[in-house]
């Protein structure tokens, strides 16, 4: 049996833990640079605010209905997520817990008796009491059915945040009432294709033959079909690992100088490397892209991108940043005013078994030292604040007026950002 624990409206809930006056009010959280909506409270969803909508398009509704806006604060969200995940690890042990995303984790048990409704209700209360985060729990014999159970736990108060699909009758009833768009693995892109074939509910899908499903939706659709039938066949280690990791930004102004552009790209590459290490992964491909402002037709237009293949897959700061700089020098064109740049790392795999290439110029000892140094940098930056330690190429120039050095986060527009209550001593919550 599997139990999936899902934090309800995770980003909004993190904001409400430290701002309880937001409870019961419509709240939206914006993406980096305050661009578009990436999280909504139930009250905001009821107003018809869609996921991904640019904030400027809904400003009239925001003002009319008193919608609260918050800029994304991933430092706070990650810390609150770690607190929830820590409770789950203590609950079942590290071996039986798989974190799938920042707000979801799977717990596994050898029998149905381990995950009862009373156990789930007690865990929901425990997490709520210890962290302030509301969660929903779904229990079923497969991960896809557990995700379906979570949907019912969220949307029907009678379940008290815990839904079990632990027998055939419950499975059939659940699938008959679950829209195909809510099935894990279908995605918004695939919904129309399923509906084209007359599949509107999860039950409709299970009534088709395995051969028909595979012919129309490939092996991925077949796995979903098998999971809905109660056959456990999805490995979250594979599904949870991202294929690529991207860090990119639009600049506040224009950038033409290669040195300044190199500083930005180095920061993007460093953050990609940090994400790789957090996920215990390595990458073998490093892509860099730079773009001019497509809206400024009076300026020279240019889109450049290229990819470098690493001899040995890596996740340390030094190799990823060095590779990104090499690519940037290859695609840079002088005389252009650049508005956007980014770094994408691909060819991602587990760091558990990295095969060193015969022609690698670095010795195993040199590679271990770089990996270890990157880990030390992560530890210091986690304790003392982001970018406390960084490579020289990443450092922004000192402001002549204030005498202070800005950092990577100063690139971001975050007009509505809350404080980092749990990770910054200067942002500790003040109580009157």
XYZ file of C-alpha atoms in Angstrom:
432
model
C 0.000 0.000 0.000
C 1.045 3.561 -0.700
C 0.106 6.742 1.101
C 0.720 10.076 -0.559
C 0.912 13.157 1.631
C 0.189 16.362 -0.283
C 0.475 19.856 1.203
C -2.713 21.755 0.320
C -1.961 24.828 -1.837
C 1.602 24.588 -0.554
C 2.985 28.056 -1.323
C -0.148 29.827 -0.107
C -0.211 27.679 3.038
C 3.425 28.595 3.811
C 2.499 32.278 3.634
C -0.534 31.759 5.880
C 1.463 30.020 8.613
C 3.145 33.328 9.463
C 0.346 35.628 8.287
C -2.849 34.091 9.723
C -4.867 37.108 8.615
C -4.628 35.665 5.091
C -6.781 32.667 6.032
C -10.175 32.746 4.364
C -9.048 35.416 1.891
C -8.142 34.988 -1.795
C -4.353 34.726 -2.140
C -2.105 34.228 -5.172
C 1.633 33.617 -5.292
C 3.599 34.876 -8.289
C 6.501 33.391 -10.212
C 9.997 34.830 -10.288
C 10.025 38.475 -11.372
C 6.370 38.716 -10.303
C 5.348 37.482 -13.727
C 2.407 35.092 -13.470
C 0.342 33.144 -10.939
C 1.943 29.879 -9.772
C -0.197 29.156 -6.688
C -3.751 30.016 -5.641
C -5.821 29.633 -2.524
C -9.210 27.964 -2.821
C -10.810 31.394 -2.513
C -8.745 32.666 -5.466
C -9.704 29.613 -7.532
C -13.376 30.348 -6.785
C -12.910 33.800 -8.333
C -11.866 32.154 -11.596
C -8.155 32.990 -11.394
C -6.304 30.496 -13.583
C -2.885 28.993 -13.028
C -0.197 30.688 -15.118
C -2.177 33.837 -15.891
C 0.025 37.002 -16.056
C -0.603 39.198 -13.057
C -1.283 42.321 -15.125
C -4.279 40.613 -16.733
C -6.070 40.125 -13.421
C -5.146 43.389 -11.679
C -8.706 44.771 -12.051
C -10.058 41.642 -10.331
C -7.325 41.849 -7.688
C -8.328 45.394 -6.766
C -12.072 44.750 -6.988
C -12.137 41.565 -4.888
C -9.252 42.319 -2.519
C -6.982 39.503 -3.688
C -3.750 39.303 -1.676
C -0.564 39.026 -3.773
C 2.701 37.470 -2.620
C 5.963 37.148 -4.536
C 7.451 33.668 -4.539
C 9.701 33.012 -1.538
C 11.297 29.651 -2.300
C 13.655 29.853 0.671
C 10.657 29.864 3.021
C 8.774 27.218 1.042
C 11.746 24.845 0.938
C 12.324 25.159 4.674
C 8.667 24.506 5.511
C 8.705 21.536 3.134
C 11.771 20.124 4.895
C 9.932 20.317 8.222
C 6.980 18.361 6.860
C 9.251 15.772 5.224
C 11.173 15.348 8.465
C 7.960 14.376 10.261
C 7.168 11.835 7.536
C 10.636 10.276 7.773
C 10.200 9.871 11.502
C 6.783 8.339 10.899
C 7.815 5.454 8.630
C 11.610 5.567 8.311
C 13.826 6.803 5.494
C 13.570 3.581 3.472
C 9.767 3.753 3.229
C 9.547 7.423 2.227
C 10.071 8.953 -1.233
C 9.857 12.714 -1.640
C 8.318 13.351 -5.041
C 8.229 17.159 -5.068
C 8.436 20.113 -2.707
C 4.885 19.441 -1.486
C 4.383 15.692 -2.035
C 5.832 12.477 -0.656
C 4.986 8.796 -0.978
C 5.030 6.469 2.015
C 5.009 2.718 1.472
C 3.928 -0.188 3.692
C 3.874 -3.963 3.150
C 0.187 -4.332 4.047
C -3.081 -2.411 4.058
C -3.338 -2.576 7.846
C -0.434 -0.133 8.309
C -2.281 2.834 6.793
C -5.688 3.148 8.416
C -8.043 6.115 8.367
C -7.372 6.823 12.054
C -3.611 6.750 11.379
C -4.053 9.268 8.564
C -6.221 11.627 10.601
C -3.678 11.549 13.439
C -0.838 12.328 10.999
C -2.765 15.227 9.462
C -3.293 16.704 12.938
C 0.341 16.141 13.892
C 1.698 17.932 10.831
C -0.802 20.741 11.304
C 0.121 21.169 14.957
C 3.901 20.985 14.484
C 4.243 23.039 11.296
C 0.928 24.798 10.662
C 0.737 23.202 7.207
C -2.568 21.627 6.069
C -2.115 18.303 4.260
C -4.295 15.691 2.573
C -3.594 11.967 2.497
C -4.596 9.345 -0.057
C -4.019 5.621 0.453
C -4.241 2.927 -2.250
C -2.390 -0.113 -3.638
C -0.764 1.938 -6.466
C 0.684 5.420 -6.634
C -1.767 6.595 -9.301
C -4.747 5.409 -7.256
C -3.227 7.042 -4.161
C -3.050 10.339 -6.065
C -6.712 9.884 -6.989
C -7.566 9.241 -3.333
C -5.783 12.475 -2.404
C -8.022 14.398 -4.804
C -11.113 13.118 -2.973
C -9.510 13.856 0.410
C -9.016 17.479 -0.662
C -12.429 18.072 -2.192
C -14.798 16.223 0.168
C -14.916 17.350 3.796
C -16.454 14.075 4.925
C -13.149 12.280 4.480
C -11.492 14.536 7.109
C -8.480 14.964 4.786
C -7.860 11.186 4.512
C -9.260 8.934 1.764
C -8.590 5.197 1.394
C -9.105 3.202 -1.784
C -8.463 -0.189 -0.238
C -11.002 -2.491 -1.892
C -12.489 -3.130 -5.337
C -15.792 -1.364 -4.652
C -14.053 1.842 -3.589
C -11.729 1.662 -6.599
C -14.590 1.444 -9.059
C -16.607 4.212 -7.398
C -13.566 6.503 -7.243
C -12.686 6.021 -10.911
C -16.281 6.619 -12.004
C -16.279 10.018 -10.279
C -12.721 11.097 -11.181
C -12.355 13.334 -14.232
C -9.675 12.144 -16.649
C -7.911 15.480 -16.259
C -7.292 14.695 -12.581
C -5.508 11.405 -13.277
C -1.816 11.477 -12.409
C 0.250 11.300 -15.587
C -2.408 12.562 -17.998
C -1.539 16.250 -17.760
C -3.334 19.194 -19.273
C -1.787 18.556 -22.677
C -3.188 15.036 -22.875
C -6.729 15.745 -21.691
C -8.077 16.769 -25.093
C -6.633 13.659 -26.707
C -8.368 11.422 -24.159
C -11.652 13.276 -24.583
C -11.349 12.942 -28.361
C -11.677 9.180 -27.888
C -14.651 9.565 -25.532
C -12.654 9.080 -22.342
C -13.985 11.592 -19.829
C -13.394 9.757 -16.550
C -10.733 7.439 -15.180
C -13.328 4.653 -15.322
C -13.756 5.180 -19.078
C -10.035 4.589 -19.538
C -10.051 1.339 -17.571
C -12.853 -0.014 -19.789
C -10.606 0.036 -22.859
C -8.257 -2.848 -23.652
C -4.570 -2.724 -22.860
C -3.663 -3.095 -26.540
C -5.924 -0.186 -27.524
C -4.484 2.087 -24.793
C -0.908 1.322 -25.833
C -1.674 1.968 -29.500
C -3.151 5.405 -28.736
C -1.145 6.592 -25.724
C 2.129 4.588 -25.899
C 3.692 2.779 -22.970
C 3.192 5.769 -20.660
C -0.575 5.613 -21.091
C -0.474 1.853 -20.632
C 1.269 2.248 -17.273
C -1.414 4.689 -16.161
C -4.074 2.180 -17.269
C -2.357 -0.616 -15.305
C -2.055 1.542 -12.195
C -5.744 2.417 -12.327
C -6.501 -1.313 -12.562
C -4.578 -1.794 -9.299
C -1.289 -3.042 -10.751
C 1.751 -1.331 -9.214
C 4.152 -0.515 -12.071
C 5.445 3.073 -11.715
C 8.849 3.769 -10.209
C 8.914 7.242 -8.646
C 12.713 7.235 -8.728
C 12.376 7.427 -12.513
C 9.293 9.635 -12.726
C 10.478 12.010 -10.034
C 13.872 12.780 -11.585
C 13.750 15.774 -13.872
C 15.081 15.479 -17.408
C 16.449 19.027 -17.421
C 17.008 21.861 -14.958
C 16.842 25.460 -16.130
C 17.753 28.754 -14.484
C 17.076 31.869 -16.522
C 16.180 35.518 -16.025
C 15.117 38.596 -17.939
C 17.378 41.517 -17.088
C 16.006 44.712 -15.619
C 17.680 46.648 -18.423
C 19.892 45.629 -21.337
C 23.271 43.896 -21.146
C 25.853 44.121 -23.912
C 29.150 43.667 -22.075
C 30.550 40.128 -22.238
C 32.018 40.337 -18.732
C 28.681 41.302 -17.183
C 26.871 38.641 -19.193
C 29.443 36.079 -18.036
C 28.727 37.017 -14.425
C 25.006 36.434 -14.895
C 25.481 33.141 -16.729
C 27.891 31.923 -14.049
C 25.245 32.585 -11.412
C 22.639 30.709 -13.444
C 25.003 27.747 -13.876
C 25.869 27.737 -10.173
C 22.198 27.555 -9.204
C 21.643 24.697 -11.648
C 24.533 22.852 -9.977
C 23.004 23.460 -6.547
C 19.668 22.016 -7.703
C 21.464 18.955 -9.068
C 23.152 18.314 -5.729
C 19.916 18.754 -3.802
C 18.377 16.023 -5.953
C 21.474 13.786 -5.735
C 21.888 14.012 -9.494
C 24.574 14.749 -12.062
C 24.335 16.238 -15.565
C 26.277 15.524 -18.738
C 24.972 18.381 -20.915
C 25.229 22.143 -20.339
C 23.256 24.504 -22.590
C 23.438 28.302 -22.564
C 21.093 30.660 -24.404
C 21.078 34.437 -24.790
C 18.347 36.559 -26.370
C 17.831 40.162 -27.349
C 14.575 42.037 -26.759
C 12.138 40.891 -29.460
C 9.944 43.919 -28.791
C 12.735 46.357 -29.683
C 12.726 46.040 -33.445
C 14.896 49.141 -33.671
C 17.760 47.097 -32.190
C 19.759 44.247 -33.686
C 18.024 40.917 -33.061
C 19.842 37.725 -32.084
C 19.025 34.411 -30.391
C 22.039 32.286 -29.586
C 22.300 28.896 -27.937
C 24.705 25.968 -27.848
C 25.340 22.842 -25.808
C 28.528 21.378 -24.386
C 28.798 17.700 -23.502
C 30.793 16.983 -20.345
C 33.308 14.142 -20.540
C 32.126 12.924 -17.142
C 28.702 13.809 -15.698
C 29.096 16.248 -12.802
C 27.241 18.425 -10.315
C 30.044 20.450 -8.755
C 30.084 24.215 -9.113
C 33.398 24.430 -10.894
C 32.758 22.163 -13.877
C 29.194 23.326 -14.517
C 30.128 27.026 -14.354
C 33.263 26.519 -16.462
C 31.263 24.667 -19.115
C 28.626 27.429 -19.196
C 31.298 30.082 -19.665
C 32.821 28.159 -22.567
C 29.447 27.954 -24.288
C 28.745 31.648 -23.682
C 32.014 32.669 -25.338
C 31.049 30.513 -28.312
C 27.617 32.095 -28.875
C 28.238 35.696 -27.765
C 27.943 38.364 -30.463
C 29.207 41.865 -29.803
C 27.020 44.805 -30.689
C 23.822 43.191 -29.365
C 21.726 44.369 -26.435
C 20.730 41.233 -24.518
C 17.514 41.084 -22.525
C 17.492 37.466 -21.355
C 19.895 34.613 -20.681
C 19.734 31.174 -19.137
C 21.477 27.886 -18.453
C 19.954 24.423 -18.912
C 21.605 21.247 -17.654
C 20.478 17.954 -19.176
C 21.446 14.333 -19.455
C 20.509 14.043 -15.778
C 21.128 10.802 -13.919
C 21.733 9.616 -10.370
C 25.041 10.498 -8.712
C 25.191 6.995 -7.208
C 27.029 5.484 -10.166
C 29.033 7.996 -12.186
C 31.261 6.352 -14.786
C 34.451 8.343 -15.313
C 35.573 8.594 -18.921
C 38.939 7.205 -20.002
C 39.870 10.582 -21.505
C 38.838 12.664 -18.503
C 41.508 15.265 -17.773
C 40.659 15.285 -14.061
C 41.833 12.552 -11.733
C 39.350 10.810 -9.422
C 40.981 12.600 -6.479
C 40.572 16.046 -8.092
C 36.940 15.303 -8.841
C 36.297 14.187 -5.239
C 37.878 17.379 -3.916
C 35.694 19.576 -6.127
C 32.577 17.656 -5.100
C 33.527 17.966 -1.457
C 34.212 21.690 -1.761
C 30.822 22.218 -3.407
C 29.181 20.376 -0.501
C 30.981 22.644 1.986
C 29.753 25.712 0.076
C 26.205 24.342 0.227
C 26.468 23.830 3.982
C 27.768 27.348 4.643
C 25.204 28.980 2.349
C 22.416 26.988 3.940
C 23.407 28.122 7.422
C 24.554 31.671 6.723
C 22.348 32.652 3.805
C 22.384 32.205 0.039
C 25.536 33.310 -1.807
C 27.561 33.788 1.383
C 30.263 31.800 -0.414
C 30.426 31.864 -4.192
C 32.895 31.733 -7.044
C 34.711 34.943 -7.911
C 33.140 35.072 -11.374
C 29.687 35.164 -9.767
C 30.289 38.286 -7.718
C 28.404 41.433 -8.613
C 30.309 44.736 -8.473
C 30.175 46.863 -5.332
C 27.689 49.728 -5.463
C 29.691 52.964 -5.296
C 26.975 54.822 -3.371
C 26.090 52.241 -0.719
C 29.369 50.317 -0.621
C 27.386 47.044 -0.689
C 27.653 44.171 -3.093
C 24.399 42.971 -4.639
C 23.743 39.306 -5.386
C 21.864 36.964 -7.680
C 18.528 37.521 -5.950
C 18.748 41.263 -6.585
C 18.042 40.459 -10.245
C 14.537 39.410 -9.322
C 11.530 41.647 -9.055
C 9.706 40.659 -5.849
C 7.540 43.581 -4.870
C 5.205 41.487 -2.691
C 7.709 39.139 -1.086
C 7.259 38.094 2.532
C 10.107 37.564 4.975
C 12.227 34.430 5.390
C 10.840 33.846 8.874
C 12.537 30.493 9.488
C 15.968 30.948 7.926
C 17.077 34.558 8.422
C 17.700 36.060 11.855
C 16.838 39.511 10.526
C 13.404 38.243 9.481
C 12.292 36.636 12.743
C 8.584 36.991 13.350
C 7.747 39.897 15.657
C 4.870 39.378 18.083
C 3.190 42.246 19.913
